[in-house]
């Protein structure tokens, strides 16, 4: 899957993207609400190679896409099928350098439209750490609805955390 928006190119990762992606994930602030710790020089190639391998969305494999702005990777979009029929979950991370410019909203909203159109999915969802206010606002900006707030349901990084689930149906795009 590859497509463009007004300011962005969204495409599969390439070998040459390693340093840009490392800059995103070698940041404590970026990773504090993710399931993994920040990348290190020792593990960056192994972690990046997993993104390179995620080039096709299917029931068996996830898709990872680079968000490119001015010839630099500034974001990472991940999509995978859940166990529920025709339902996908999305995840995303963006460089702190581009915060406040609307680039994350542009990328994720365009991705959502493509997923409903190209893959004919029924439902799209995002699960996030309830402390991640920026991610909640992004979900709401693109038209997702908050469907659940689970209290201390997830053990991550040596602490119990709350989870929030946002969801959207194809019919929500037409409203």
C-alpha atoms as one frame of an Amber mdcrd trajectory, in Angstrom:
protein
   0.000   0.000   0.000   1.383   3.366  -1.016  -0.432   6.686  -1.352   0.034
  10.422  -0.993  -1.829  13.147   0.831  -1.544  16.898   0.434   1.831  16.981
   2.238   2.808  13.364   2.841   3.919  10.166   1.160   2.762   7.032   2.943
   4.607   3.903   1.848   6.256   0.691   3.045   9.537   1.133   4.889  12.836
   1.012   2.996  16.321   0.060   4.220  17.341   3.711   3.964  14.722   4.714
   6.593  16.585   3.203   9.548  18.097   6.397  10.975  14.844   8.393  10.649
  12.875   5.646  12.386  15.537   5.302  15.076  15.180   9.037  15.766  11.459
   8.501  16.421  11.853   5.478  18.707  15.033   6.550  20.491  12.942   9.100
  22.359  11.679   8.440  25.881   8.668  10.746  25.435   7.577   8.968  22.247
   7.852   5.538  23.842   6.440   6.216  27.296   2.915   5.088  26.304   3.999
   2.350  23.876   4.395  -1.324  24.713   8.175  -1.184  24.256  10.978   0.903
  25.672  12.955   3.306  23.540  15.192   1.774  20.907  18.918   1.578  21.509
  21.843   1.400  19.118  22.153  -2.272  20.102  18.586  -3.278  19.178  17.604
  -0.782  16.467  18.447  -2.980  13.462  16.543  -5.968  14.829  13.479  -3.825
  15.606  13.650  -1.999  12.282  13.955  -5.257  10.326  10.578  -6.296  11.777
   9.050  -3.166  10.263  10.687  -3.925   6.916   9.182  -7.421   6.996   5.663
  -6.066   7.630   4.884  -5.206   4.025   1.494  -6.808   3.550  -1.766  -6.634
   5.468  -3.352 -10.061   5.762  -4.944 -12.203   8.453  -1.461 -13.576   9.174
   0.667 -10.447   8.891   0.615  -6.824   9.896   1.408  -3.843   7.711   3.880
  -1.142   8.729   3.997   2.087   6.742   6.392   5.024   6.789   4.983   8.545
   6.843   7.335  10.747   4.814   7.373  14.540   5.011   9.954  16.547   3.071
  11.976  13.405   2.288  12.190  12.369   5.964  10.292   9.616   7.779   8.348
  11.390  10.523   5.865   8.669  11.404   5.058   4.996  11.578   1.603   3.526
  10.923   0.823  -0.075  11.867  -2.274  -2.040  10.900  -3.269  -5.591  11.821
  -6.379  -7.733  11.747  -7.961  -8.643  15.069  -9.681 -11.950  15.781 -13.047
 -10.392  14.887 -14.280 -10.664  11.292 -13.270  -7.741   9.023 -11.868  -5.717
  11.924  -8.460  -4.052  12.018  -6.570  -2.250  14.715  -4.252   0.646  14.036
  -1.271   2.017  15.893   0.885   5.024  15.139   3.918   6.928  16.340   5.249
  10.260  15.155   8.386  12.293  15.652   8.088  14.971  18.314   9.650  17.338
  15.753   6.368  17.554  13.827   3.961  17.884  16.758   1.274  20.514  16.262
   1.507  20.674  12.452  -1.489  18.433  11.704   0.691  15.834   9.988  -0.396
  12.961  12.250  -4.048  13.827  11.676  -3.460  14.024   7.917  -1.675  10.658
   7.846  -4.030   8.696  10.093  -7.250  10.096   8.603  -6.024   9.261   5.089
  -5.032   5.778   6.222  -8.481   5.187   7.697 -10.193   6.121   4.435  -7.854
   3.795   2.493  -8.477   0.907   4.867 -12.249   1.156   4.501 -12.048   1.631
   0.727  -9.267  -0.778  -0.278  -9.689  -3.558   2.285 -13.448  -3.264   2.710
 -13.169  -3.622   6.471 -16.213  -3.397   8.701 -14.612  -1.882  11.803 -11.430
  -0.076  12.747 -10.199   0.359  16.297  -7.337   1.808  18.300  -6.388   0.752
  21.827  -4.241   3.148  23.784  -2.868   3.996  27.176  -5.409   6.265  28.832
  -2.655   8.714  29.801  -1.891   9.378  26.133  -4.024  12.495  25.724  -2.482
  13.430  22.352  -3.476  10.060  20.906  -7.007  10.384  22.285  -7.354  13.790
  20.645  -6.079  12.403  17.342  -8.653   9.598  17.400 -11.412  12.119  18.080
 -10.207  14.520  15.356 -10.469  11.816  12.714 -14.000  10.858  13.785 -13.424
   7.841  15.996 -15.598   7.446  19.063 -14.438   6.513  22.532 -16.076   3.161
  23.226 -14.467   1.921  26.411 -12.224   2.880  29.302 -10.770  -0.088  31.182
  -9.292   0.557  34.631  -5.888  -0.945  35.387  -6.415  -3.712  32.836  -2.953
  -3.790  31.292   0.406  -4.572  32.911   3.174  -2.715  31.079   6.595  -1.450
  32.102   6.130  -2.631  35.693   2.822  -0.895  36.335  -0.903  -1.363  35.836
  -2.297   1.045  33.282  -5.758   2.020  32.086  -6.702   1.359  28.450  -9.051
   3.237  26.182 -10.614   1.800  23.034 -11.668   3.996  20.129 -13.677   2.614
  17.243 -15.099   3.530  13.862 -17.304   1.946  11.210 -17.279   2.667   7.495
 -20.632   4.414   7.938 -18.968   6.893  10.314 -16.917   8.279   7.414 -20.041
   9.383   5.604 -21.425  11.425   8.494
